[in-house]
Coordinates of C-alpha atoms and ligand atoms in Angstrom, one line a residue:
X1 CA 13.3 18.6 6.1
X2 CA 14.4 16.1 8.8
X3 CA 12.1 13.6 7.1
X4 CA 13.8 14.2 3.7
X5 CA 17.2 13.2 5.3
X6 CA 15.7 10.5 7.0
X7 CA 14.5 9.0 3.6
X8 CA 17.8 9.6 1.9
X9 CA 19.5 7.9 4.7
X10 CA 17.0 5.1 4.6
X11 CA 17.7 4.4 0.9
X12 CA 21.3 4.5 1.2
X13 CA 21.6 2.2 4.4
X14 CA 19.2 -0.3 2.8
X15 CA 21.4 -0.3 -0.4
X16 CA 24.4 -1.0 1.6
X17 CA 22.9 -3.8 3.8
X18 CA 21.4 -5.3 0.6
X19 CA 24.8 -5.6 -1.1
X20 CA 27.8 -4.0 0.2
X21 CA 29.6 -5.1 -2.8
X22 CA 27.4 -3.6 -5.3
X23 CA 27.1 -0.4 -3.6
X24 CA 30.9 -0.1 -3.7
X25 CA 31.0 -1.1 -7.5
X26 CA 28.3 1.8 -8.1
X27 CA 30.8 4.3 -7.0
X28 CA 33.2 3.6 -10.2
X29 CA 30.8 5.5 -12.2
X30 CA 31.3 8.5 -10.2
X31 CA 35.0 8.3 -10.6
X32 CA 34.4 8.1 -14.6
X33 CA 32.5 11.4 -14.2
X34 CA 35.9 13.1 -13.2
X35 CA 37.6 11.7 -16.4
X36 CA 34.7 13.2 -18.4
X37 CA 35.0 16.5 -17.1
X38 CA 39.0 16.6 -17.7
X39 CA 38.7 15.8 -21.3
X40 CA 38.5 19.6 -22.6
X41 CA 41.5 20.2 -20.7
X42 CA 43.6 17.5 -22.4
X43 CA 42.3 18.7 -25.7
X44 CA 43.3 22.3 -24.9
X45 CA 47.0 21.1 -23.9
X46 CA 47.1 19.2 -26.9
X47 CA 46.1 22.0 -29.3
X48 CA 48.6 24.4 -27.3
X49 CA 51.3 21.9 -27.9
X50 CA 50.5 21.5 -31.6
X51 CA 50.8 25.3 -32.2
X52 CA 54.2 25.5 -30.0
X53 CA 55.3 22.4 -32.1
X54 CA 56.1 20.8 -28.7
X55 CA 55.7 16.8 -29.3
X56 CA 56.2 15.7 -25.8
X57 CA 53.1 17.9 -24.6
X58 CA 51.2 16.6 -27.5
X59 CA 52.2 13.0 -26.7
X60 CA 51.2 13.2 -22.9
X61 CA 48.0 15.1 -23.6
X62 CA 47.1 12.7 -26.4
X63 CA 47.8 9.6 -24.1
X64 CA 45.9 11.1 -21.3
X65 CA 42.8 11.8 -23.6
X66 CA 42.6 8.3 -25.2
X67 CA 43.6 6.6 -21.7
X68 CA 41.2 8.4 -19.7
X69 CA 38.4 7.8 -22.5
X70 CA 39.2 3.9 -22.3
X71 CA 39.2 3.9 -18.6
X72 CA 36.1 6.0 -18.6
X73 CA 34.3 3.4 -20.7
X74 CA 35.4 0.6 -18.3
X75 CA 34.6 2.4 -15.1
X76 CA 30.9 3.3 -16.4
X77 CA 30.2 0.0 -17.6
X78 CA 31.0 -1.6 -14.1
X79 CA 29.4 1.2 -12.5
X80 CA 26.0 1.1 -14.5
X81 CA 25.6 -2.7 -14.4
X82 CA 26.2 -2.6 -10.4
X83 CA 23.8 0.1 -10.1
X84 CA 21.1 -1.6 -12.0
X85 CA 21.6 -4.9 -10.2
X86 CA 21.5 -3.0 -6.8
X87 CA 18.5 -1.1 -7.8
X88 CA 16.4 -4.1 -8.5
X89 CA 17.5 -5.8 -5.4
X90 CA 16.7 -2.6 -3.4
X91 CA 13.4 -2.2 -5.0
X92 CA 12.4 -5.6 -4.5
X93 CA 13.5 -5.2 -0.7
X94 CA 11.2 -2.3 -0.3
X95 CA 8.3 -3.9 -2.0
X96 CA 8.6 -6.7 0.4
X97 CA 8.6 -4.4 3.3
X98 CA 5.7 -2.4 1.9
X99 CA 3.7 -5.7 1.8
X100 CA 4.8 -6.5 5.3
X101 CA 3.9 -3.5 6.7
X102 CA 0.5 -3.2 5.0
X103 CA -0.3 -6.7 6.2
X104 CA 1.1 -6.3 9.6
X105 CA -1.2 -3.1 10.6
X106 CA -3.8 -4.6 13.1
X107 CA -6.6 -2.6 12.0
X108 CA -8.4 -1.8 8.7
X109 CA -8.4 1.8 8.3
X110 CA -5.4 1.9 6.0
X111 CA -7.2 -0.2 3.7
X112 CA -10.5 1.6 3.5
X113 CA -9.9 5.5 3.8
X114 CA -9.6 7.0 0.4
X115 CA -6.8 9.4 1.2
X116 CA -4.7 6.5 2.8
X117 CA -5.5 4.4 -0.2
X118 CA -4.2 7.0 -2.6
X119 CA -0.8 7.0 -0.9
X120 CA -0.6 3.3 -1.0
X121 CA -1.5 3.3 -4.4
X122 CA 1.5 5.5 -5.5
X123 CA 3.7 2.9 -3.4
X124 CA 2.1 -0.1 -5.2
X125 CA 1.5 1.4 -8.6
X126 CA 5.0 1.7 -9.4
X127 CA 6.8 -1.6 -8.9
X128 CA 10.1 -1.0 -7.4
X129 CA 9.8 2.7 -7.5
X130 CA 11.8 2.9 -4.1
X131 CA 14.7 1.1 -6.0
X132 CA 14.6 3.7 -8.7
X133 CA 15.1 6.3 -5.7
X134 CA 18.6 4.7 -5.1
X135 CA 19.2 5.3 -9.0
X136 CA 18.3 8.8 -8.5
X137 CA 20.7 9.4 -5.6
X138 CA 23.7 7.9 -7.5
X139 CA 22.9 9.9 -10.4
X140 CA 22.6 13.0 -8.3
X141 CA 25.9 12.3 -6.6
X142 CA 27.6 11.7 -10.1
X143 CA 26.0 14.7 -11.5
X144 CA 27.5 16.7 -8.7
X145 CA 30.8 15.3 -9.1
X146 CA 30.7 16.2 -12.8
X147 CA 29.5 19.7 -12.1
X148 CA 32.0 20.5 -9.5
X149 CA 34.9 19.2 -12.1
X150 CA 33.8 21.0 -14.9
X151 CA 33.4 24.1 -13.1
X152 CA 37.0 23.9 -12.0
X153 CA 38.2 23.3 -15.4
X154 CA 36.4 26.0 -16.9
X155 CA 37.7 28.6 -14.2
X156 CA 41.2 27.2 -14.7
X157 CA 40.7 28.4 -18.7
X158 CA 39.1 31.8 -18.1
X159 CA 36.9 33.2 -15.2
X160 CA 34.2 34.8 -17.6
X161 CA 33.0 31.3 -18.2
X162 CA 31.4 31.8 -14.8
X163 CA 29.0 34.2 -16.4
X164 CA 27.5 31.1 -18.1
X165 CA 27.4 29.2 -14.8
X166 CA 25.3 32.2 -13.3
X167 CA 22.9 31.8 -16.2
X168 CA 22.0 28.5 -14.9
X169 CA 20.5 30.2 -11.9
X170 CA 17.2 31.1 -13.5
X171 CA 16.9 27.6 -14.7
X172 CA 17.4 26.5 -11.2
X173 CA 14.8 28.7 -9.9
X174 CA 12.5 27.4 -12.6
X175 CA 13.1 24.0 -11.2
X176 CA 10.8 24.8 -8.2
X177 CA 7.8 25.3 -10.4
X178 CA 8.5 22.2 -12.6
X179 CA 8.8 20.3 -9.4
X180 CA 5.3 21.7 -8.2
X181 CA 3.8 20.8 -11.5
X182 CA 5.2 17.3 -10.9
X183 CA 3.8 16.9 -7.3
X184 CA 0.4 18.2 -8.4
X185 CA 0.2 15.9 -11.5
X186 CA 1.2 12.9 -9.3
X187 CA -1.4 13.7 -6.7
X188 CA -4.4 14.3 -9.4
X189 CA -3.4 11.1 -11.0
X190 CA -3.8 8.7 -7.7
X191 CA -7.5 8.7 -7.6
X192 CA -8.3 8.1 -11.5
X193 CA -5.3 5.5 -11.4
X194 CA -7.2 3.5 -8.5
X195 CA -10.4 3.9 -10.5
X196 CA -9.0 2.6 -13.6
X197 CA -7.3 -0.3 -12.1
X198 CA -10.7 -1.3 -10.4
X199 CA -12.5 -0.8 -13.6
X200 CA -10.0 -3.1 -15.6
X201 CA -10.4 -5.7 -13.0
X202 CA -14.2 -5.5 -13.2
X203 CA -14.1 -6.1 -16.9
X204 CA -11.5 -8.9 -16.8
X205 CA -12.7 -10.7 -13.9
X206 CA -15.1 -13.9 -13.9
X207 CA -16.6 -12.8 -10.8
X208 CA -18.4 -9.5 -12.5
X209 CA -18.4 -11.2 -15.9
X210 CA -22.0 -12.5 -15.6
X211 CA -23.6 -9.1 -14.6
X212 CA -21.8 -7.1 -17.1
X213 CA -23.0 -9.2 -19.7
X214 CA -26.7 -9.5 -18.5
X215 CA -26.9 -5.8 -17.9
X216 CA -25.0 -5.0 -21.1
X217 CA -22.5 -3.1 -19.2
X218 CA -19.3 -3.7 -21.4
X219 CA -19.7 -0.6 -23.6
X220 CA -20.3 1.6 -20.6
X221 CA -17.4 -0.1 -18.6
X222 CA -14.9 0.6 -21.4
X223 CA -16.1 4.1 -21.8
X224 CA -15.5 4.5 -18.2
X225 CA -11.9 3.0 -18.4
X226 CA -11.0 5.2 -21.2
X227 CA -12.3 8.3 -19.3
X228 CA -10.4 7.2 -16.3
X229 CA -7.2 6.5 -18.2
X230 CA -7.6 9.8 -19.7
X231 CA -8.0 11.6 -16.5
X232 CA -5.2 9.8 -14.8
X233 CA -2.7 10.4 -17.6
X234 CA -3.7 14.1 -18.4
X235 CA -2.0 15.6 -15.7
X236 CA 1.2 14.0 -16.2
X237 CA 1.0 15.2 -20.0
X238 CA 0.1 18.7 -18.9
X239 CA 3.2 18.9 -16.5
X240 CA 5.5 17.4 -19.3
X241 CA 4.3 20.1 -21.7
X242 CA 4.9 22.9 -19.2
X243 CA 8.5 21.4 -18.4
X244 CA 9.3 21.3 -22.3
X245 CA 8.3 25.0 -22.6
X246 CA 10.4 25.9 -19.6
X247 CA 13.5 24.0 -20.7
X248 CA 13.2 25.6 -24.3
X249 CA 13.1 29.1 -22.8
X250 CA 16.0 28.6 -20.6
X251 CA 18.2 26.9 -23.3
X252 CA 17.7 30.0 -25.7
X253 CA 18.8 32.3 -22.8
X254 CA 22.0 30.1 -22.2
X255 CA 23.1 29.6 -26.0
X256 CA 22.4 33.2 -26.9
X257 CA 24.9 34.2 -24.2
X258 CA 27.5 31.4 -24.8
X259 CA 27.9 32.5 -28.3
X260 CA 28.4 36.2 -27.3
X261 CA 31.0 35.2 -24.8
X262 CA 32.9 32.9 -27.2
X263 CA 33.0 35.5 -29.7
X264 CA 34.5 38.1 -26.9
X265 CA 36.9 35.2 -26.0
X266 CA 38.0 34.8 -29.8
X267 CA 38.5 38.4 -30.3
X268 CA 40.8 38.4 -27.2
X269 CA 42.8 35.4 -28.5
X270 CA 43.3 37.2 -31.7
X271 CA 44.7 40.1 -29.9
X272 CA 46.8 37.7 -27.9
X273 CA 45.5 38.3 -24.3
X274 CA 43.9 34.8 -24.3
X275 CA 46.0 31.7 -24.7
X276 CA 45.0 29.2 -27.4
X277 CA 44.7 26.5 -24.8
X278 CA 42.2 28.6 -22.9
X279 CA 40.3 29.2 -25.9
X280 CA 40.0 25.6 -26.9
X281 CA 39.1 24.6 -23.3
X282 CA 36.4 27.3 -23.3
X283 CA 34.8 25.8 -26.6
X284 CA 35.2 22.5 -25.1
X285 CA 33.5 23.2 -21.8
X286 CA 30.4 25.1 -23.0
X287 CA 28.5 22.1 -23.5
X288 CA 29.5 20.8 -20.3
X289 CA 28.6 24.1 -18.4
X290 CA 25.1 24.1 -20.2
X291 CA 24.5 20.8 -18.7
X292 CA 25.7 21.9 -15.3
X293 CA 22.6 23.8 -14.6
X294 CA 20.4 21.3 -16.1
X295 CA 22.4 18.6 -14.1
X296 CA 22.0 20.4 -10.9
X297 CA 18.3 21.1 -11.4
X298 CA 17.7 17.5 -12.3
X299 CA 19.6 16.6 -9.2
X300 CA 17.4 18.6 -7.1
X301 CA 14.1 17.4 -8.7
X302 CA 15.4 13.9 -8.3
X303 CA 16.2 14.3 -4.9
X304 CA 12.8 15.8 -4.2
X305 CA 11.2 12.8 -6.1
X306 CA 13.2 10.5 -4.0
X307 CA 12.2 12.2 -0.7
X308 CA 8.6 12.3 -2.0
X309 CA 8.4 8.5 -2.6
X310 CA 10.4 7.8 0.5
X311 CA 8.1 10.2 2.2
X312 CA 5.2 7.7 1.7
X313 CA 7.0 4.9 2.6
X314 CA 8.0 6.7 5.7
X315 CA 4.2 7.5 6.2
X316 CA 3.4 3.9 5.8
X317 CA 6.2 2.8 8.5
X318 CA 5.0 5.7 11.0
X319 CA 1.3 4.7 10.6
X320 CA 2.3 1.0 11.2
X321 CA 4.2 2.1 14.4
X322 CA 1.4 4.3 15.4
X323 CA -1.3 1.8 15.0
X324 CA 0.8 -0.6 16.9
X325 CA 1.4 1.9 19.6
X326 CA -2.3 2.6 20.0
X327 CA -2.8 -1.1 20.5
X328 CA 0.0 -1.7 22.9
X329 CA -2.4 -3.7 25.3
X330 CA -0.4 -6.5 27.1
X331 CA -3.1 -8.2 29.0
X332 CA -3.5 -11.9 27.9
X333 CA -7.2 -12.9 27.8
X334 CA -8.4 -15.1 30.6
X335 CA -8.6 -18.9 30.3
X336 CA -12.5 -18.8 30.7
X337 CA -14.9 -15.9 30.8
X338 CA -16.6 -15.2 34.1
X339 CA -18.9 -12.2 33.7
X340 CA -18.9 -12.1 30.0
X341 CA -18.6 -9.2 27.4
X342 CA -20.2 -5.7 28.0
X343 CA -20.5 -2.7 25.6
X344 CA -20.6 0.5 27.5
X345 CA -22.1 3.3 25.4
X346 CA -20.2 2.4 22.5
X347 CA -20.4 4.6 19.5
X348 CA -18.3 4.3 16.0
X349 CA -18.0 6.4 12.9
X350 CA -16.1 5.2 9.9
X351 CA -13.2 7.6 8.9
X352 CA -14.5 10.0 6.5
X353 CA -18.1 9.3 7.2
X354 CA -20.6 12.0 8.2
X355 CA -22.6 10.0 10.6
X356 CA -22.1 7.3 13.3
X357 CA -22.6 3.6 12.2
X358 CA -23.1 2.6 16.0
X359 CA -24.6 5.0 18.6
X360 CA -24.3 4.8 22.1
X361 CA -24.8 1.0 22.4
X362 CA -24.9 -0.4 25.9
X363 CA -25.4 -4.3 26.0
X364 CA -24.5 -7.3 28.1
X365 CA -23.6 -10.5 26.8
X366 CA -23.4 -12.8 29.8
X367 CA -20.7 -15.6 29.9
X368 CA -22.0 -18.9 28.2
X369 CA -24.8 -16.8 26.4
X370 CA -25.8 -17.1 22.8
X371 CA -26.8 -13.7 21.7
X372 CA -28.6 -12.9 18.4
X373 CA -28.2 -9.7 16.7
X374 CA -30.9 -8.7 14.2
X375 CA -31.8 -5.6 12.2
X376 CA -32.3 -4.3 8.8
X377 CA -29.5 -4.0 6.3
X378 CA -27.0 -1.3 7.3
X379 CA -28.3 -1.3 10.8
X380 CA -24.6 -1.8 12.0
X381 CA -24.5 -5.4 12.8
X382 CA -21.4 -6.2 11.0
X383 CA -19.9 -3.0 12.3
X384 CA -20.5 -4.2 15.9
X385 CA -18.8 -7.6 15.0
X386 CA -15.7 -5.8 13.5
X387 CA -15.5 -3.7 16.9
X388 CA -15.6 -6.8 18.9
X389 CA -12.7 -8.2 16.8
X390 CA -10.8 -5.1 17.5
X391 CA -10.7 -4.2 13.8
X392 CA -11.7 -0.9 14.8
X393 CA -11.7 0.9 17.9
X394 CA -14.9 2.5 19.2
X395 CA -15.0 6.3 18.8
X396 CA -16.6 6.7 22.1
X397 CA -17.3 4.0 24.8
X398 CA -15.7 0.8 25.9
X399 CA -15.9 -2.8 25.3
X400 CA -15.2 -4.8 28.3
X401 CA -14.1 -8.6 28.5
X402 CA -14.8 -9.8 31.9
X403 CA -14.8 -6.1 33.2
X404 CA -11.4 -5.1 31.4
X405 CA -11.3 -2.8 28.4
X406 CA -10.4 -4.5 25.2
X407 CA -7.8 -1.9 24.5
X408 CA -5.9 -3.3 27.4
X409 CA -5.7 -6.7 26.0
X410 CA -3.0 -7.9 23.5
X411 CA -5.0 -7.8 20.4
X412 CA -3.3 -10.7 18.8
X413 CA -3.7 -12.7 21.9
X414 CA -7.4 -11.8 22.1
X415 CA -7.8 -12.7 18.2
X416 CA -6.5 -16.1 19.1
X417 CA -9.3 -16.6 21.4
X418 CA -12.1 -15.5 19.0
X419 CA -13.4 -17.0 15.9
X420 CA -16.0 -16.9 13.4
X421 CA -17.2 -16.4 9.9
X422 CA -17.5 -12.8 8.6
X423 CA -20.1 -11.7 6.3
X424 CA -17.7 -10.6 3.6
X425 CA -15.4 -13.6 4.0
X426 CA -12.3 -14.0 2.0
X427 CA -12.2 -16.4 -0.9
X428 CA -8.6 -17.7 -0.4
X429 CA -7.4 -19.2 -3.5
X430 CA -5.3 -22.0 -1.7
X431 CA -5.3 -25.8 -1.5
X432 CA -8.8 -26.7 0.2
X433 CA -7.1 -28.3 3.2
X434 CA -5.3 -25.0 3.8
X435 CA -8.6 -22.8 3.1
X436 CA -9.9 -24.6 6.3
X437 CA -6.8 -25.1 8.2
X438 CA -5.5 -21.6 8.4
X439 CA -8.4 -20.8 10.9
X440 CA -5.9 -22.4 13.4
X441 CA -2.5 -22.2 11.9
X442 CA -0.9 -24.4 14.4
X443 CA -3.1 -27.3 13.2
X444 CA -2.9 -26.5 9.5
X445 CA -1.4 -30.1 8.8
X446 CA -3.9 -31.7 11.4
X447 CA -6.2 -33.5 8.9
X448 CA -8.7 -34.8 11.5
X449 CA -9.2 -31.6 13.0
X450 CA -9.9 -30.2 9.6
X451 CA -12.4 -32.9 8.7
X452 CA -14.0 -32.1 12.1
X453 CA -14.1 -28.5 11.2
X454 CA -15.8 -29.3 7.9
X455 CA -18.4 -31.1 9.8
X456 CA -18.9 -28.5 12.4
X457 CA -19.3 -25.9 9.5
X458 CA -21.8 -28.3 7.7
X459 CA -19.5 -28.6 4.8
X460 CA -18.6 -32.3 4.8
X461 CA -20.4 -32.5 1.5
X462 CA -18.3 -29.9 -0.3
X463 CA -15.4 -32.5 -0.1
X464 CA -16.8 -35.2 -2.4
X465 CA -17.6 -32.3 -5.1
X466 CA -13.8 -31.4 -5.3
X467 CA -11.7 -33.6 -7.7
X468 CA -8.9 -34.0 -5.3
X469 CA -10.6 -33.8 -2.1
X470 CA -8.6 -31.7 0.5
X471 CA -5.7 -31.4 -1.8
X472 CA -7.9 -29.7 -4.6
X473 CA -6.5 -26.3 -5.7
X474 CA -9.3 -23.5 -5.4
X475 CA -9.7 -20.8 -7.8
X476 CA -9.6 -21.4 -11.7
X477 CA -6.9 -18.9 -12.4
X478 CA -4.5 -21.5 -10.9
X479 CA -3.5 -24.9 -12.8
X480 CA -6.1 -27.5 -12.1
X481 CA -8.0 -24.9 -9.8
X482 CA -11.8 -25.1 -9.3
X483 CA -14.5 -22.5 -8.3
X484 CA -16.7 -23.0 -5.6
X485 CA -20.5 -22.0 -5.5
X486 CA -21.3 -19.1 -3.1
X487 CA -22.8 -21.6 -0.7
X488 CA -19.8 -24.0 -0.7
X489 CA -17.3 -21.0 -0.3
X490 CA -19.3 -19.7 2.6
X491 CA -19.3 -23.2 4.3
X492 CA -15.7 -23.4 3.9
X493 CA -15.5 -20.1 5.6
X494 CA -17.6 -21.2 8.4
X495 CA -15.5 -24.4 8.9
X496 CA -12.5 -22.2 8.9
X497 CA -14.0 -20.4 11.8
X498 CA -14.6 -23.7 13.5
X499 CA -10.9 -24.6 13.5
X500 CA -10.1 -22.6 16.7
X501 CA -10.4 -24.8 19.6
X502 CA -11.2 -22.9 22.5
X503 CA -12.8 -19.6 21.4
X504 CA -13.8 -17.1 24.1
X505 CA -16.0 -15.3 21.5
X506 CA -17.8 -17.0 18.4
X507 CA -19.0 -14.6 15.9
X508 CA -21.3 -15.8 13.1
X509 CA -22.1 -12.7 10.8
X510 CA -25.1 -13.8 8.5
X511 CA -23.0 -17.0 8.0
X512 CA -26.0 -18.7 6.2
X513 CA -27.2 -16.1 3.6
X514 CA -26.1 -18.3 0.6
X515 CA -27.6 -21.3 2.2
X516 CA -30.8 -23.2 1.7
X517 CA -33.0 -23.5 4.7
X518 CA -32.2 -27.1 5.3
X519 CA -28.5 -26.6 5.6
X520 CA -28.9 -23.6 7.7
X521 CA -31.0 -25.7 10.1
X522 CA -28.4 -28.5 10.0
X523 CA -25.6 -26.1 10.8
X524 CA -27.4 -24.2 13.5
X525 CA -28.1 -27.7 15.3
X526 CA -24.1 -27.8 15.3
X527 CA -23.6 -24.2 16.5
X528 CA -26.0 -24.9 19.3
X529 CA -24.0 -28.2 20.1
X530 CA -20.7 -26.1 19.8
X531 CA -22.1 -23.3 21.9
X532 CA -23.4 -25.6 24.6
X533 CA -19.9 -27.1 24.8
X534 CA -18.4 -23.7 25.0
X535 CA -20.7 -22.6 28.1
X536 CA -18.2 -24.4 30.4
X537 CA -15.4 -21.8 29.0
X538 CA -18.0 -19.0 29.6
X539 CA -17.8 -18.4 25.7
X540 CA -20.0 -16.0 24.2
X541 CA -21.7 -16.7 20.8
X542 CA -22.9 -13.9 18.8
X543 CA -25.1 -14.7 15.7
X544 CA -26.2 -12.2 13.2
X545 CA -29.0 -13.8 11.0
X546 CA -31.9 -12.9 9.4
X547 CA -33.9 -16.2 10.2
X548 CA -36.0 -15.9 13.0
X549 CA -35.9 -19.7 13.5
X550 CA -32.3 -19.4 14.5
X551 CA -32.9 -16.3 16.5
X552 CA -35.9 -17.7 18.6
X553 CA -33.4 -20.1 20.1
X554 CA -30.8 -17.4 21.2
X555 CA -30.8 -16.5 24.9
X556 CA -30.8 -13.0 24.1
X557 CA -32.0 -11.1 21.1
X558 CA -30.6 -7.5 20.5
X559 CA -32.5 -5.4 17.8
X560 CA -30.3 -2.9 16.2
X561 CA -31.8 0.0 14.1
X562 CA -29.8 2.6 12.4
X563 CA -26.9 2.0 14.9
X564 CA -28.9 1.9 18.2
X565 CA -30.2 -0.8 20.2
X566 CA -33.9 -0.4 20.2
X567 CA -35.0 -3.5 21.8
X568 CA -33.2 -6.4 23.8
X569 CA -34.7 -9.5 25.4
X570 CA -36.0 -13.0 24.9
X571 CA -37.7 -14.0 21.6
X572 CA -41.1 -14.7 23.4
X573 CA -41.0 -11.5 25.4
X574 CA -40.2 -9.3 22.4
X575 CA -42.8 -11.1 20.5
X576 CA -45.4 -10.2 23.0
X577 CA -44.1 -6.7 23.4
X578 CA -45.3 -6.1 19.8
X579 CA -42.6 -3.8 19.0
X580 CA -39.8 -3.3 16.3
X581 CA -39.1 -7.1 16.7
X582 CA -42.3 -8.4 16.4
X583 CA -42.9 -6.1 13.2
X584 CA -39.8 -7.8 11.8
X585 CA -41.0 -11.2 12.8
X586 CA -44.5 -10.8 11.3
X587 CA -42.9 -9.4 8.0
X588 CA -41.0 -12.4 7.5
X589 CA -43.5 -14.8 8.8
X590 CA -46.1 -13.2 6.3
X591 CA -43.5 -14.1 3.5
X592 CA -43.5 -18.0 4.7
X593 CA -47.2 -18.4 4.9
Ligands
ADP1 P1 -25.5 -4.4 8.6 O1 -24.2 -5.4 8.8 O2 -26.2 -4.4 9.9 O3 -26.0 -4.6 7.3 P2 -23.1 -2.6 8.5 O4 -22.4 -2.6 9.9 O5 -22.5 -3.3 7.3 O6 -24.7 -3.0 8.7 O7 -23.2 -1.0 8.2 C1 -23.6 0.0 9.1 C2 -23.5 1.3 8.5 O8 -22.0 1.6 8.3 C3 -24.0 1.4 7.1 O9 -24.7 2.8 6.8 C4 -23.0 1.2 6.1 O10 -23.2 2.0 4.8 C5 -21.7 1.7 7.0 N1 -20.6 1.2 6.8 C6 -20.1 0.1 6.7 N2 -18.9 -0.3 6.6 C7 -18.3 0.8 6.1 C8 -16.9 1.3 5.8 N3 -15.9 0.5 5.8 N4 -17.0 2.8 5.6 C9 -17.9 3.6 5.7 N5 -19.2 3.3 6.1 C10 -19.3 1.9 6.2
MG2 MG1 -23.5 -7.0 7.9

């Protein structure tokens, strides 16, 4: 409940902050509701005046009716326009906030966990949905003003009209079911909606285009898109049908009673115990009274909808804050590493996974060393890399940087002292210069530095193949944009990793998987040079690779198998030992022979 008020307060305060003027103008619509409710009263006075042949009363009531209708129109137009404009601005301001919050969260869990993604999807799915919550709140306020005014007009005519209001109570109670149906439908839709978006992406993206055609998957994908779309829409359709049935039942109950009540009042009016004015007002307010229960129940539903959407936003905000709170280390990383990086009994399990991806890993990477991490696919190498980058926190154990827990360091500061290329590198569709330069934002415009990074990443030959050199737009979906080959994209990603000037940890996670042997050799020579240069800083270089020519040159080889360290040592010693490493090595050597 407290969260609901927090949500409503958030929408209102954001609106007032976004545009105080529009917020004020939106209120004119609320005033127009008062005039709408008063109309039956004017008609009643006019009718009574006509019967009494009282022209003064008729004139006043007639002018009031016409004048209030005109004023009503003006107020309503101003209010509606102001509201729509404000709604768009507020929606946009929330969209920006959602993007900011999502991007600012320093870890990745919210982008990987299915239940988190579903919640994010609801926020992302509905562009500007949080702006429409403002709309709902204003509608609610207007409706309540109208409801109260029409009730007062009705009671002033005849207390029996309250019976009609009482008939709205079953309808209000039914609203609870209808709301529950709505929530259930929304939640059931989230996963299929995400699936269908993904499938449509697949069918329209160039990336998957080759495979979908070669494997003849188009029909199958279309079938799945249709199935997902049906699964996504079905819950909403079901909820609508249920709601329509409910609305019909309550309407029959109301109008049946209204007809009986008006007949009773007409009988009394003929007998003289009810005035003509009251009878006319009663006929005039029936429609309004019917709407009252509907209006109030809509208002309740609307506010519930508002708080539901807002609660997801609040969840995102709270999640961002709690992640930031969990990473509140303040320590600046040292200028140079003295002892190095040590993993102490580190285990890690992805959220929702049923087993650890890293189990009890203890490992010493002395300052200035080059460590090679080897192991089969799925052994946990990339996971270990991400733990070192602080993208996840170990489930158990600690990662020590010069003897101090990584958690105690300021995560942003630590990341500014590490660099590398990740296996699932991002294909930024920016200008080529930026694609590399963003590896060190402060030097985004430093062309000499960017060229050096391209050289270090063995990517200097990518440039001549780009039509505008460093100014080439990447990504064919943009005007004049070009696509890179896998190897070129990978080398630009490596070059990006080479932009940092003084990293303490250089991570290269299978950086060369898409490269030929000669390029890889070339690249590694440059790594080795960079690593030697980094020794003075005590920097640790962590290489993940399948190529043993590269591994052999490392100071320490660590063999991972199913998340555990099974062997660690120097290449010749491990070979001599004839264990896991030797088996992997011989397998590859046989392939080459
Ligand atoms: P490697 O890099 O050695 O090939 P990974 O570290 O990528 O291995 O994966 C190790 C294990 O963790 C695998 O079993 C993989 O399926 C699992 N895994 C990797 N990423 C995720 C994730 N985001 N969520 C759940 N499980 C994951
Ligand atoms: Mg990997």
